[in-house]
CSV table of C-alpha atoms and ligand atoms in Angstrom, one decimal:
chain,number,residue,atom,x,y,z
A,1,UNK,CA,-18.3,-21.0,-41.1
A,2,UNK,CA,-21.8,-23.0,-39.9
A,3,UNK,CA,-20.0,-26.5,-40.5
A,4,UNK,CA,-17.4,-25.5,-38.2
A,5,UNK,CA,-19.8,-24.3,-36.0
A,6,UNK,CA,-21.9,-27.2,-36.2
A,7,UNK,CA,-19.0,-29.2,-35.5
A,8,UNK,CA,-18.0,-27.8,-32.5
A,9,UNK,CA,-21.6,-27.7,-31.1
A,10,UNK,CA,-21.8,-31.4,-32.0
A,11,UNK,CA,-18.2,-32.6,-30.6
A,12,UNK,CA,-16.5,-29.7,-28.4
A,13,UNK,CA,-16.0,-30.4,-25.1
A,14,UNK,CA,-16.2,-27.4,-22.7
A,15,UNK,CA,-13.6,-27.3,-19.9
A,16,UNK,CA,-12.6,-25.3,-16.7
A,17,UNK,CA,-10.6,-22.6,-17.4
A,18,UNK,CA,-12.0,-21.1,-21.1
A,19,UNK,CA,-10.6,-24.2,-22.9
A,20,UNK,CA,-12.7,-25.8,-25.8
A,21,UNK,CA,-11.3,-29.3,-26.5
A,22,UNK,CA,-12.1,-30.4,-29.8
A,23,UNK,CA,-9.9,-33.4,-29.7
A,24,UNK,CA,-11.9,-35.5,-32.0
A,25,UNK,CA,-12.0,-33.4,-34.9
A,26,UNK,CA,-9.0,-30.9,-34.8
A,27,UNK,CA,-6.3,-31.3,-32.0
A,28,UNK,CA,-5.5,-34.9,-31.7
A,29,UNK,CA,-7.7,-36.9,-34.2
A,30,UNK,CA,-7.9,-35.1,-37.6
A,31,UNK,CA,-10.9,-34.3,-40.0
A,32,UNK,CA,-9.2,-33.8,-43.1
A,33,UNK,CA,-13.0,-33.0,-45.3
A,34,UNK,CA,-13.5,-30.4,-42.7
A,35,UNK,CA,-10.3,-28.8,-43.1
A,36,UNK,CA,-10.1,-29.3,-46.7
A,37,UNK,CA,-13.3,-27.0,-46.1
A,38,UNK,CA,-11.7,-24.3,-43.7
A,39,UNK,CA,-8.7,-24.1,-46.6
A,40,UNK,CA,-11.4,-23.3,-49.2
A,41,UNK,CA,-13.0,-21.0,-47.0
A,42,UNK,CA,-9.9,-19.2,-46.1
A,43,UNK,CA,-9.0,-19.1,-49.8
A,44,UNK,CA,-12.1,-17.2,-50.0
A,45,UNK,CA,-11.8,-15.2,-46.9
A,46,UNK,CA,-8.3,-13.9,-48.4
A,47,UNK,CA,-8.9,-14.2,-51.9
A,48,UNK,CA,-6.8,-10.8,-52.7
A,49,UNK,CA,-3.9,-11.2,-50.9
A,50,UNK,CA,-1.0,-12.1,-52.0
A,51,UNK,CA,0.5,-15.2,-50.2
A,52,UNK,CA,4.3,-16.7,-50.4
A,53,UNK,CA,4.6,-18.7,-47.9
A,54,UNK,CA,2.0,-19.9,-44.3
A,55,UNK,CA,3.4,-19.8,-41.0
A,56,UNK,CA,2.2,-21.9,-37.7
A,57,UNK,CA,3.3,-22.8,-34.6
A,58,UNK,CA,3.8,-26.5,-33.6
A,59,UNK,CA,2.3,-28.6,-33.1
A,60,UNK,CA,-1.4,-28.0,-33.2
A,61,UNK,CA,-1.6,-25.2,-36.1
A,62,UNK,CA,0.3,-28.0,-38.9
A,63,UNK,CA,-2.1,-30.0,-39.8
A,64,UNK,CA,-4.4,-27.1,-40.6
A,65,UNK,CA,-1.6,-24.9,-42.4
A,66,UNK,CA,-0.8,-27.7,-44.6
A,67,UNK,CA,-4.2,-28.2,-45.8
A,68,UNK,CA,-5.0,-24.6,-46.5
A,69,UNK,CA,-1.7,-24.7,-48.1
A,70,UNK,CA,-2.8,-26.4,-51.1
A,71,UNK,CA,-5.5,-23.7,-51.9
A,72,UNK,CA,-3.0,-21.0,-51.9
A,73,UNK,CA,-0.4,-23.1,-53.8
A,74,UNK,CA,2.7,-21.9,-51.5
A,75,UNK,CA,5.0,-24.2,-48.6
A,76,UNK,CA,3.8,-24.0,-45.0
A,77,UNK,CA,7.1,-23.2,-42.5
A,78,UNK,CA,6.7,-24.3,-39.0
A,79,UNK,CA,7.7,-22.5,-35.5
A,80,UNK,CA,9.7,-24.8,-33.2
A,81,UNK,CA,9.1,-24.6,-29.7
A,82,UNK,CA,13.2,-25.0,-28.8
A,83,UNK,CA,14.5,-26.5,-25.6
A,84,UNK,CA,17.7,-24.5,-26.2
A,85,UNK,CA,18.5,-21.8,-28.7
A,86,UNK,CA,21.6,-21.5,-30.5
A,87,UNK,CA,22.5,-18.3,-30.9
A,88,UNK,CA,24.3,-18.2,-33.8
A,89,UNK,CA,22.5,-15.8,-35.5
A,90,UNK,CA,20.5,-18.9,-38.0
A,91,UNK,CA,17.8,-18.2,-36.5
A,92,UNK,CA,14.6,-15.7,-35.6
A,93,UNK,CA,13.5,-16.4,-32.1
A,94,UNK,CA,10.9,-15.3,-30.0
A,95,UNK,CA,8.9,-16.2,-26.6
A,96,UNK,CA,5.6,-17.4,-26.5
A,97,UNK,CA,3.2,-17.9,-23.5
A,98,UNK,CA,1.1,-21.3,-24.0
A,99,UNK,CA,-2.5,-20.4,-22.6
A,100,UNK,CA,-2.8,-24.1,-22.9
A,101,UNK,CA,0.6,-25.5,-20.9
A,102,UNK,CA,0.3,-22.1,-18.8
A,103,UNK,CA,4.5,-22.0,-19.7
A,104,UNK,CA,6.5,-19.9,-21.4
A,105,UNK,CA,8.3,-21.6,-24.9
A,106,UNK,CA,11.2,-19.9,-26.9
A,107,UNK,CA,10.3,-20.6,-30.3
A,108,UNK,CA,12.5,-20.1,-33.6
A,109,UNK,CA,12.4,-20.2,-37.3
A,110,UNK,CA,15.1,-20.5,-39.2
A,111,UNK,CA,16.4,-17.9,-41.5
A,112,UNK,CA,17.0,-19.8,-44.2
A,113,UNK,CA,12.6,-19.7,-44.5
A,114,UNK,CA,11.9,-16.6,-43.4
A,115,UNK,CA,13.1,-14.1,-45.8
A,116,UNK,CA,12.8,-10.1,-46.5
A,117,UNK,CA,9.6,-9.4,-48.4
A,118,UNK,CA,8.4,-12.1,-47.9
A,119,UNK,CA,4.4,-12.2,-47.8
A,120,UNK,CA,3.3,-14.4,-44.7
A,121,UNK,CA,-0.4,-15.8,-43.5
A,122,UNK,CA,-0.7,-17.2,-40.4
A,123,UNK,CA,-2.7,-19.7,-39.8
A,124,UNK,CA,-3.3,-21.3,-36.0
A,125,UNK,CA,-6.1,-23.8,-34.8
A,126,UNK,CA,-7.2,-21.3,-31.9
A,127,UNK,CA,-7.1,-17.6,-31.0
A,128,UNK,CA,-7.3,-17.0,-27.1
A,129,UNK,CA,-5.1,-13.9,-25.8
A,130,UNK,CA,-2.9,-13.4,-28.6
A,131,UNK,CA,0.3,-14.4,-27.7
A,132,UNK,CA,0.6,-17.4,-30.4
A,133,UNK,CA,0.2,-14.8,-33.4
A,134,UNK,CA,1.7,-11.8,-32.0
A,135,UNK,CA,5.1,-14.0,-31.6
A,136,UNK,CA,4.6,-15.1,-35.2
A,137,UNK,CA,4.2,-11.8,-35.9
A,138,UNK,CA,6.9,-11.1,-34.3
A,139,UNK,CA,8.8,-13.8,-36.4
A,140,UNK,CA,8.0,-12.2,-39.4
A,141,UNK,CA,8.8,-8.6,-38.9
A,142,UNK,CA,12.6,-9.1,-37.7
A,143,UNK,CA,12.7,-11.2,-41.0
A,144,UNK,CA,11.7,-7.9,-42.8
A,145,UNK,CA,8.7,-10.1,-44.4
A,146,UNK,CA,5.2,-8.9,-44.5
A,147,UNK,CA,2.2,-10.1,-42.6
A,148,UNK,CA,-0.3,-11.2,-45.1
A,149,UNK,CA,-2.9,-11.7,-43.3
A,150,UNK,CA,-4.0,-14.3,-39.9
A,151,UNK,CA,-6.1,-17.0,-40.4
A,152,UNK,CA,-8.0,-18.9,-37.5
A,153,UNK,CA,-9.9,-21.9,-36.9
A,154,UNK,CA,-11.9,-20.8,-33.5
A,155,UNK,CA,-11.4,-17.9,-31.8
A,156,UNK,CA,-12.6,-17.4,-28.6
A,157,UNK,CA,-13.8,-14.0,-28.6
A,158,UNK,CA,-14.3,-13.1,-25.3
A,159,UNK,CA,-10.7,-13.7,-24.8
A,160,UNK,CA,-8.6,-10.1,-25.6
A,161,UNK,CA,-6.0,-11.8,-28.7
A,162,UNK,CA,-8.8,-11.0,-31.5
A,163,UNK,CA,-9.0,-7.5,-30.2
A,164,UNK,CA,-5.4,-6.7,-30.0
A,165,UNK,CA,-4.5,-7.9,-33.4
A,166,UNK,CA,-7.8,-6.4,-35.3
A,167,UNK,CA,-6.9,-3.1,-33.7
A,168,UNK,CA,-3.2,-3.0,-34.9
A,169,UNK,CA,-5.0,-3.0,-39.0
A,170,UNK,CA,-4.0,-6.8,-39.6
A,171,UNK,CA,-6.2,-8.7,-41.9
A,172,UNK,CA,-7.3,-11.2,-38.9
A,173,UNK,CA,-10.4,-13.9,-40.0
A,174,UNK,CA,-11.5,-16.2,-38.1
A,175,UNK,CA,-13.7,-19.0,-39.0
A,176,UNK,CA,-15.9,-19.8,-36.0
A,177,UNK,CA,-15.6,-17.2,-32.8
A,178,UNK,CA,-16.6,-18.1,-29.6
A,179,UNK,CA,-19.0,-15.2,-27.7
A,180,UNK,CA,-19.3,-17.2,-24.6
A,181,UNK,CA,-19.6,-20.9,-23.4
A,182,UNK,CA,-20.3,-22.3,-20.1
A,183,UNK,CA,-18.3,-25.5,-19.1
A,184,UNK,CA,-21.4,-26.0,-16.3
A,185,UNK,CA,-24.2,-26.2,-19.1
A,186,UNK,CA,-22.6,-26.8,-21.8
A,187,UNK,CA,-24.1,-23.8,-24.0
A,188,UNK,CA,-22.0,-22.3,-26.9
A,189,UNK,CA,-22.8,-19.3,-28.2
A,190,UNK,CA,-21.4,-18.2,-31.4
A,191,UNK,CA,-21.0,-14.6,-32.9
A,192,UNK,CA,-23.2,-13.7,-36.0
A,193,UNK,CA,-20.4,-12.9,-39.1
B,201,5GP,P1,-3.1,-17.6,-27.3
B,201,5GP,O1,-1.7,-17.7,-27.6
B,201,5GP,O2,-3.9,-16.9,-28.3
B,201,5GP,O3,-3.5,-17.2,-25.9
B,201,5GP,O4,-3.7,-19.2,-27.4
B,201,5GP,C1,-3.6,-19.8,-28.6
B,201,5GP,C2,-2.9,-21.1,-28.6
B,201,5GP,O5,-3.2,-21.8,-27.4
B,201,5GP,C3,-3.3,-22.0,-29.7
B,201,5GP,O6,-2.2,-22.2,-30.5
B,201,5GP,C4,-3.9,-23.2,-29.1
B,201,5GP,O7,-3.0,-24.3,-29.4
B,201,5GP,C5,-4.0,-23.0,-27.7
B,201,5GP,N1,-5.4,-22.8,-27.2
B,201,5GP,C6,-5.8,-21.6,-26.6
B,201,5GP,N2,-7.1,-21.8,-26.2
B,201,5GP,C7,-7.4,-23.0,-26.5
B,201,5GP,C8,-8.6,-23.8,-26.3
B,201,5GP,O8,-9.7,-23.3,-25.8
B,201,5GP,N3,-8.6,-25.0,-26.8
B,201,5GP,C9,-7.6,-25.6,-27.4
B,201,5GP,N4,-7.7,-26.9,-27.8
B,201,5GP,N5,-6.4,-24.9,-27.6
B,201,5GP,C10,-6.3,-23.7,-27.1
């Protein structure tokens, strides 16, 4: 999507460690035109599927999934990163590795929106190694729901998550992906889709 990738050429910030901050336009102040945008896009992108309900992960991915929400007409249900888990059986949990925080979360859903059949996309703001969306996908399968589809902002494709979930047949589309970038020159280079 070239006004994404226009956006992050204009405003990204490159840092140590393969992070891209986009502060100013996705992860702490919001541009709601631009992800009105990325919700039509997506719309596009996943036209034929066949979507009940969007799952993210706090706190990052909401903002996003409830914009792209409106353009498939269905609620947006949230992963909570849990400082305790009560097991009493309310809830799906899971444990997810934040490439960000460089700590491990558990994170739950409750079961009263998660259900059995039902058809889930996942939407996230970023795609590095995986682990976000494969513990959503996790989520989703001991529900007994189905995993729609995955819809990213930026992936950063030299990173292995795009890979692994692409090669296990999920619908995975990202809107911008990230072939390299160099935090020393600032270069971004984007791949061709
Ligand atoms: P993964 O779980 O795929 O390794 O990383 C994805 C999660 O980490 C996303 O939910 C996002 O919040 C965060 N993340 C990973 N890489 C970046 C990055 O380069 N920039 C920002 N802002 N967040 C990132």
């Amino acid at each position: 999507m070239k006004l994404l990738e226009e956006r992050i050429r204009r405003d990204g910030v490159i840092k140590k460690g393969n992070v891209l901050k986009v502060d100013s336009f996705i992860n702490h102040q919001m541009d709601i035109p631009l992800f009105n945008e990325m919700g039509k896009e997506f719309k596009r992108l996943f036209a034929d599927a066949k979507v009940d309900k969007i799952l993210t992960i706090e706190a990052s991915g909401i903002g996003i999934a409830c914009v792209v929400a409106q353009y498939f007409d269905c609620p947006v249900v949230f992963a909570k990163k849990a400082q305790s888990i009560n097991l009493d059986g309310e809830m799906y949990t899971t444990k997810i590795e934040s490439f960000t925080h460089k700590r491990v979360y558990d994170v739950i859903v409750s079961k009263k929106f998660l259900h059995p059949g039902d058809h889930v996309l996942i939407i996230d703001d970023f795609l590095a190694n995986g682990c976000a969306v494969n513990g959503l996908i996790e989520l989703i399968e001991n529900a007994g729901a189905i995993v729609e589809g995955v819809g990213i902002a930026v992936e950063k494709g030299f990173q292995i998550g795009g890979k692994l979930i692409r090669d296990r047949g999920i619908h995975l589309e990202s809107l911008a992906i990230v072939e390299s970038m160099d935090d020393e020159t600032g270069t971004i280079v984007f791949r061709e889709q």
